[in-house]
Coordinates of C-alpha atoms in Angstrom, one line a residue:
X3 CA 5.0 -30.2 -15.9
X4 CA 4.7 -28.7 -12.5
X5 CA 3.4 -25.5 -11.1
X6 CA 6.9 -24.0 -10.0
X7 CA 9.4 -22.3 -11.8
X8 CA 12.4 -23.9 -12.8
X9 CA 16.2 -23.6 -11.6
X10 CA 17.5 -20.7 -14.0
X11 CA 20.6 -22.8 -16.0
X12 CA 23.9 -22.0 -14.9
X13 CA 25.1 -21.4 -19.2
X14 CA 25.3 -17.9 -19.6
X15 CA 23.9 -17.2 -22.9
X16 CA 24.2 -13.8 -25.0
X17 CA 20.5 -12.6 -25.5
X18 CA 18.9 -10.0 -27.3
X19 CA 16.0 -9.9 -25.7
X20 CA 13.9 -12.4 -22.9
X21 CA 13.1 -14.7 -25.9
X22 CA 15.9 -14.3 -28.3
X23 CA 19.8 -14.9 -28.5
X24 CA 22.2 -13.1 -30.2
X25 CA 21.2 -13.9 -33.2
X26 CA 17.6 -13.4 -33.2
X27 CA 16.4 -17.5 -33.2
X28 CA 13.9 -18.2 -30.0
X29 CA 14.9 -19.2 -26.6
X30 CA 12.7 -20.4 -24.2
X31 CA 12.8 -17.9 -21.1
X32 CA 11.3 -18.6 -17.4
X33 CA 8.2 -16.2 -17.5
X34 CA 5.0 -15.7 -15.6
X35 CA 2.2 -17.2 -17.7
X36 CA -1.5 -16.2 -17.4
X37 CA -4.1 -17.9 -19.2
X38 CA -8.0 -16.9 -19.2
X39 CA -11.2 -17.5 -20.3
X40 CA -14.7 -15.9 -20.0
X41 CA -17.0 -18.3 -19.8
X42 CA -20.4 -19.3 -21.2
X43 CA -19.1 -17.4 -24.3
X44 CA -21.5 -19.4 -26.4
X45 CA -24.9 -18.7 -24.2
X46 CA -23.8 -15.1 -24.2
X47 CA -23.0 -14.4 -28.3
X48 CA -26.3 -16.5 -28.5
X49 CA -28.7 -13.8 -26.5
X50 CA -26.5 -10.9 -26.8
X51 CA -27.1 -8.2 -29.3
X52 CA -25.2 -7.1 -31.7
X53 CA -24.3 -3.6 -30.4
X54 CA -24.2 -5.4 -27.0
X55 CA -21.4 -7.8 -28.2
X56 CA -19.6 -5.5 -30.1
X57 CA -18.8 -3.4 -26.8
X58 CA -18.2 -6.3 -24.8
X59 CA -15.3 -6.9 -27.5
X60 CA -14.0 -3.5 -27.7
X61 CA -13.7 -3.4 -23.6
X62 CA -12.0 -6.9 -23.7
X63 CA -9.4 -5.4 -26.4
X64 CA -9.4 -2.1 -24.1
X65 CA -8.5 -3.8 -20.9
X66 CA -6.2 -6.7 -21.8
X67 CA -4.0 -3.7 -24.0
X68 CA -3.9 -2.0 -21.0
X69 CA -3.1 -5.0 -18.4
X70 CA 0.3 -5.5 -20.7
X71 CA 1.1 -2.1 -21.0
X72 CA 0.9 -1.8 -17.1
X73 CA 3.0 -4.7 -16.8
X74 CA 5.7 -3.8 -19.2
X75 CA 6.5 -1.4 -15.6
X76 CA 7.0 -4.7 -13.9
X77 CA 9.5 -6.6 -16.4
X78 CA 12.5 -6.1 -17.4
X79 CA 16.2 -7.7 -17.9
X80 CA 19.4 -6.9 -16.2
X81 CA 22.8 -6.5 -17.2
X82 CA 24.5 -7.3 -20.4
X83 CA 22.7 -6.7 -23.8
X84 CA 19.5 -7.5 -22.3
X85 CA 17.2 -5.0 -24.1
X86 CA 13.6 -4.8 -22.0
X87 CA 10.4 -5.3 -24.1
X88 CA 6.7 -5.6 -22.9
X89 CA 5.0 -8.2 -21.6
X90 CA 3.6 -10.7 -25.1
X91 CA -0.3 -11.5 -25.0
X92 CA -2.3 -13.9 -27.5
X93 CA -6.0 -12.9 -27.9
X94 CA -8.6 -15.8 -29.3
X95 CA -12.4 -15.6 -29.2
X96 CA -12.6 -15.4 -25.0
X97 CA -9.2 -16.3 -24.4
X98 CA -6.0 -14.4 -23.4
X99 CA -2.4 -15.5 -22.9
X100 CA 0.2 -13.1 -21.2
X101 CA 3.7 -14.2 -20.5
X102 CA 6.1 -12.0 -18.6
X103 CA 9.6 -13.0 -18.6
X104 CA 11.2 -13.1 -15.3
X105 CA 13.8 -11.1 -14.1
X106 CA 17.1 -13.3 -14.0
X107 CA 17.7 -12.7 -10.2
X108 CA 13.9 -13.7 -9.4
X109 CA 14.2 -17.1 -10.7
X110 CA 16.6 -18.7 -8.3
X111 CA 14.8 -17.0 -5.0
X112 CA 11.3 -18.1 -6.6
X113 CA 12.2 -22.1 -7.0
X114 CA 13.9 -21.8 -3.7
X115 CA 10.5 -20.5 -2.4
X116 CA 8.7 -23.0 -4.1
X117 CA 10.4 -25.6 -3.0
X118 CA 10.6 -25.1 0.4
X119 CA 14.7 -24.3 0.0
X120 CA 14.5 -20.8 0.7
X121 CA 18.3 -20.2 2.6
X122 CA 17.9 -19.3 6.1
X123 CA 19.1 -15.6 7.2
X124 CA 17.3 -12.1 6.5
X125 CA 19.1 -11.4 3.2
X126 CA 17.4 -14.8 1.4
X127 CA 13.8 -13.6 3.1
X128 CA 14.3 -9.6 1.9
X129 CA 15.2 -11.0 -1.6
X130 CA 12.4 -13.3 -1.8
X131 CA 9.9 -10.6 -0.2
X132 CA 11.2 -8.2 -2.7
X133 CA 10.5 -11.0 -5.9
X134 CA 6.9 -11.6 -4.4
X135 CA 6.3 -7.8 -4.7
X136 CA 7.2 -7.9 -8.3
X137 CA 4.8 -10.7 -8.8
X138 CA 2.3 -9.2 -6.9
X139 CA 2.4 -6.3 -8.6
X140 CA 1.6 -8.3 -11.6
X141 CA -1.3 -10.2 -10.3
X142 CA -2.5 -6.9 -8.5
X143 CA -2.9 -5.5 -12.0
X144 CA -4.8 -8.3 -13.6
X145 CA -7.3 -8.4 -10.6
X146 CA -8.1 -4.5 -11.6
X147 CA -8.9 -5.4 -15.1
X148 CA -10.7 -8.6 -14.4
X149 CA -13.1 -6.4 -11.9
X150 CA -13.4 -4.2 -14.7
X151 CA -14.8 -7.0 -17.1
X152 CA -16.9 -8.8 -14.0
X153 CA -18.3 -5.4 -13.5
X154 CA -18.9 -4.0 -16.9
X155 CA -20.3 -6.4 -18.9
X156 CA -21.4 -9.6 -16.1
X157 CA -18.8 -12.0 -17.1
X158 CA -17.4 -14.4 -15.2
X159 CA -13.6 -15.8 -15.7
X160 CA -11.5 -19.0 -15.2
X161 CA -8.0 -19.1 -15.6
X162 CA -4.3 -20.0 -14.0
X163 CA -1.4 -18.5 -13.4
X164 CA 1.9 -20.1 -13.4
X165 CA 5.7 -19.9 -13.7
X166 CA 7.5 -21.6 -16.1
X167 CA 9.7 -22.1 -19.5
X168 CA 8.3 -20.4 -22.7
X169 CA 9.1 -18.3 -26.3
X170 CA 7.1 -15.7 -26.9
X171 CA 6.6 -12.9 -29.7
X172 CA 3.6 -10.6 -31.1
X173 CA 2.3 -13.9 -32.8
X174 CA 3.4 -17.4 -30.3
X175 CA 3.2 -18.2 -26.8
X176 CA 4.3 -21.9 -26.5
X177 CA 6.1 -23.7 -23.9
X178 CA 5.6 -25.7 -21.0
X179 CA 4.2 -22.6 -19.0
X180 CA 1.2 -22.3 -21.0
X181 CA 1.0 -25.7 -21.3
X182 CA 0.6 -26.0 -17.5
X183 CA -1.0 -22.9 -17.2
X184 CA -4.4 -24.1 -19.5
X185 CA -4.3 -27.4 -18.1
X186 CA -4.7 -25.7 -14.5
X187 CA -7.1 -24.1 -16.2
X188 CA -9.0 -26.7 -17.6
X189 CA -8.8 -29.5 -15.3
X190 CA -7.4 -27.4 -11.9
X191 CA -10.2 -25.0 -11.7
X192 CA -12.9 -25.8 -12.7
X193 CA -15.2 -22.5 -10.6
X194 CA -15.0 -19.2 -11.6
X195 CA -11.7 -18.3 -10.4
X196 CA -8.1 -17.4 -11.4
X197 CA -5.9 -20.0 -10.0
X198 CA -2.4 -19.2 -8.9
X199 CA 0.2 -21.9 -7.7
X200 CA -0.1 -23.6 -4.3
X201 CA 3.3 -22.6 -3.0
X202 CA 1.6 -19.1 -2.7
X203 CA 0.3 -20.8 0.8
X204 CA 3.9 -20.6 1.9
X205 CA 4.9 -17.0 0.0
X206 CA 2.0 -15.5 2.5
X207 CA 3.7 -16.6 5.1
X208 CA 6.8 -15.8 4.6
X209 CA 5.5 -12.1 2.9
X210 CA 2.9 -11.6 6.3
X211 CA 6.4 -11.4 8.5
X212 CA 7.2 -8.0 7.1
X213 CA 4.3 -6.2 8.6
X214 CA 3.1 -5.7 11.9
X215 CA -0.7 -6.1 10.7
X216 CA -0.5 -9.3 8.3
X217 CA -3.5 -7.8 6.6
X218 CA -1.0 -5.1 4.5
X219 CA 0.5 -8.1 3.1
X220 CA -0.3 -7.7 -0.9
X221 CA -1.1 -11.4 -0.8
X222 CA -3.9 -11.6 1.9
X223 CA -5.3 -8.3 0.2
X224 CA -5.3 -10.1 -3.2
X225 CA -5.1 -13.7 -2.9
X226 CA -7.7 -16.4 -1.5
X227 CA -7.8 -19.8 -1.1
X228 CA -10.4 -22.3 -1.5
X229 CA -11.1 -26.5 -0.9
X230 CA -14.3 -27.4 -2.4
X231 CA -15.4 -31.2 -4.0
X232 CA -16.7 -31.1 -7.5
X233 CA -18.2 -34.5 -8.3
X234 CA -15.7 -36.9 -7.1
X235 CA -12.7 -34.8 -7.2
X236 CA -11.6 -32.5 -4.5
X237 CA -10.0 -29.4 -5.2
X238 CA -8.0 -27.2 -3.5
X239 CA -5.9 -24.0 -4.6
X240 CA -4.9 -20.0 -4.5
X241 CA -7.0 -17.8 -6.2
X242 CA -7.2 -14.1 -7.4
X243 CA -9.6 -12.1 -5.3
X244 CA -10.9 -10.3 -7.9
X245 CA -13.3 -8.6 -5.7
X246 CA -11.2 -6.7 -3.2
X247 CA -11.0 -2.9 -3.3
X248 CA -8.7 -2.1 -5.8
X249 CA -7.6 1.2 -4.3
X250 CA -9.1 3.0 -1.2
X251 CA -10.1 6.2 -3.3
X252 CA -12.3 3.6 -5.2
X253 CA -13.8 2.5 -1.5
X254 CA -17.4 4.1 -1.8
X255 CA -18.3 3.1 -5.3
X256 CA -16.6 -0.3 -4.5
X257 CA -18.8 -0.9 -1.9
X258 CA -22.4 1.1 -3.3
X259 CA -21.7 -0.5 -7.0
X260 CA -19.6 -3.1 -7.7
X261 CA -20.5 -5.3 -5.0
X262 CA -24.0 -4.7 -5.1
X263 CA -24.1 -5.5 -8.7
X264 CA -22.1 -8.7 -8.1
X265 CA -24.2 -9.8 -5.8
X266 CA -27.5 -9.6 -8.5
X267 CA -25.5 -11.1 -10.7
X268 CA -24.7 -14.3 -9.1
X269 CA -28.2 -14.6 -8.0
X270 CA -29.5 -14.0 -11.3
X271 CA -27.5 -16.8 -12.7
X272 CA -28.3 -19.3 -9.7
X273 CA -32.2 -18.2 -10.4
X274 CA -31.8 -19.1 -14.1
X275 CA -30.0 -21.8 -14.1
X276 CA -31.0 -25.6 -14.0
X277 CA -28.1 -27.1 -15.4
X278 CA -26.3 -28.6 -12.5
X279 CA -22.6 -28.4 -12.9
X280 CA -23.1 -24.4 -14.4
X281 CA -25.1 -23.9 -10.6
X282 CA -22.5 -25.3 -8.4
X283 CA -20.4 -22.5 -10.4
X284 CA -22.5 -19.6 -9.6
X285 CA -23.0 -21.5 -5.7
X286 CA -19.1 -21.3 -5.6
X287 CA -19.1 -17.6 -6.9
X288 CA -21.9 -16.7 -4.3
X289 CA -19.9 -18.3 -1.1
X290 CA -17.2 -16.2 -2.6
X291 CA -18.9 -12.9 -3.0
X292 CA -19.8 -13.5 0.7
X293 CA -16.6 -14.3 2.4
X294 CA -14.9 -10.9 0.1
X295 CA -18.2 -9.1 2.3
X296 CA -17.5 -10.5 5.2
X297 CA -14.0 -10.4 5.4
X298 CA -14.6 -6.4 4.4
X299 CA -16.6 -6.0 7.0
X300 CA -19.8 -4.6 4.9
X301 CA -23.6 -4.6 5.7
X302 CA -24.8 -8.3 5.9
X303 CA -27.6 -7.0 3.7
X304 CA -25.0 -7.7 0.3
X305 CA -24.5 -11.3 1.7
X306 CA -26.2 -13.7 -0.6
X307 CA -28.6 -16.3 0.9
X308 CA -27.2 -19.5 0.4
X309 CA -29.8 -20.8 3.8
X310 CA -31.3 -23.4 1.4
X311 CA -28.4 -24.4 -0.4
X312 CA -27.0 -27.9 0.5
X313 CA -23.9 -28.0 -1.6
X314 CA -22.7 -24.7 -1.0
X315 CA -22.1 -25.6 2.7
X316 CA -19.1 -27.8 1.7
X317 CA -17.5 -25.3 -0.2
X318 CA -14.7 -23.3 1.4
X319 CA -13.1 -19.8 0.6
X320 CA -10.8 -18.2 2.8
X321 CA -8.1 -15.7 3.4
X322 CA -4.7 -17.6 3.0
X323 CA -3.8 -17.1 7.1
X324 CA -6.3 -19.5 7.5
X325 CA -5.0 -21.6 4.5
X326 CA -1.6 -21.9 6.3

């Protein structure tokens, strides 16, 4: 299993659609797989009330509908009988799967990327800036729902994006994707954050060349990276920045609200809790919540004091120019 995508095959095949032939039987198709999980699902449906818990689950059904409608604008197949269909998601409990097939002529430029192969010349770097558009378009779109849920309901997520073989319909995601996509988020993770591959380190840098000001890169804006040690093991990876601006209209109650609210949240979890492996999660969240103010340029005042906190000092988040 690895974190990259995977040369498309040079044997044409006749499709009917991303994950079927000709003939209707599956095919495994290189797709962008996203799997998540809201955590401390268990404390919550403990304390929760019923009412409480029931609108939780109708804003989770709400925003993940909407997240793969919005993406079925990003997706689609070219040429041939290709027929485009919408992004496929798997709801369980707290848990979501997406898959997004890949556009055929994003694959090769992608595992070039990812591999460190991209062919020299402006044509190769316009094609992969225009592939990490499309993907960044998808993440972008999955940050604004995630907010959403943060926001709403004071939930926090782990998850992992990758790029990789699987079949999908209304009912199945399975594949090697997924597969590497929950085991980055299982054992990869490990804080509050969606993951997204390594090689993103090297996409920002290539992506940062096409503007002047490498802050209007759609990756800084929505990307972050991270080293931190967690017990023994040390970590270190791209993540979604959930807690950017998602649009400038948005920028007053962004700033009055949602960070603001953020902020008591994370305190109010590292005041209440004693376990010690749930705190460093919430002392992860809170060096987060300050780099996103800082980096923003906001009012000290929604910084989180962390003076005190010994094991927040070795944890790192930063903007992926200083990643590179």
């Amino acid at each position: 299993m690895t974190d990259q995508p995977t040369a498309v095959s040079e044997e044409p095949m006749t499709v009917a659609d991303a994950y079927h032939d000709a003939n209707g039987q599956p095919i495994m198709a290189e797709s962008i797989v996203i799997y998540i999980d809201a955590l401390a699902t268990k404390v919550y449906w403990e304390q929760e009330s019923d009412p409480t818990k029931l609108e939780f689950v109708r804003d989770w059904v709400r925003q993940f509908n909407e997240f793969r409608e919005n993406l079925a604008l990003y997706r689609g197949l070219n040429g041939g009988a290709a027929t485009p269909q919408s992004p496929m998601a798997v709801t369980f409990t707290d848990n979501v799967a997406v898959t997004i097939p890949l556009p055929p002529e994003h694959i090769a430029i992608l595992t070039a990327l990812a591999e460190h192969k991209l062919p020299a010349g402006l044509e190769a770097a316009n094609q992969a800036h225009e592939a990490l558009n499309w993907l960044m378009d998808m993440v972008f779109t999955l940050q604004i729902h995630i907010l959403r849920l943060v926001w709403g309901h004071s939930r926090l997520f782990r998850g992992a994006v990758r790029v990789g073989p699987v079949y999908a319909d209304d009912w199945t995601i399975i594949g090697d994707g997924l597969i590497d996509a929950v085991m980055g988020e299982e054992k990869g993770t490990v804080v509050p954050a969606i993951q997204l591959p390594e090689w993103m380190v090297q996409a920002y840098e290539l992506d940062a060349s096409f503007y002047k000001d490498h802050t209007d890169s759609s990756l800084y804006q929505t990307l972050g990276h991270t080293k931190f040690t967690a017990g023994e093991v040390d970590y270190s990876f791209v993540f979604l920045n959930y807690l950017t601006c998602p649009d400038h209209a948005e920028y007053a109650l962004w700033r009055d609200e949602v960070i603001p609210a953020h902020k008591d949240m994370v305190i109010k979890g590292l005041d209440t809790t004693n376990d010690s492996h749930v705190r460093f999660k919430f002392l992860w969240t809170a060096v987060y919540h300050n780099w996103v103010v800082a980096d923003n340029g906001l009012e000290e005042s929604l910084q989180i004091d962390l003076e005190d906190e010994l094991a927040a000092r070795s944890i790192v988040v930063q903007s992926l120019d200083k990643a590179t």
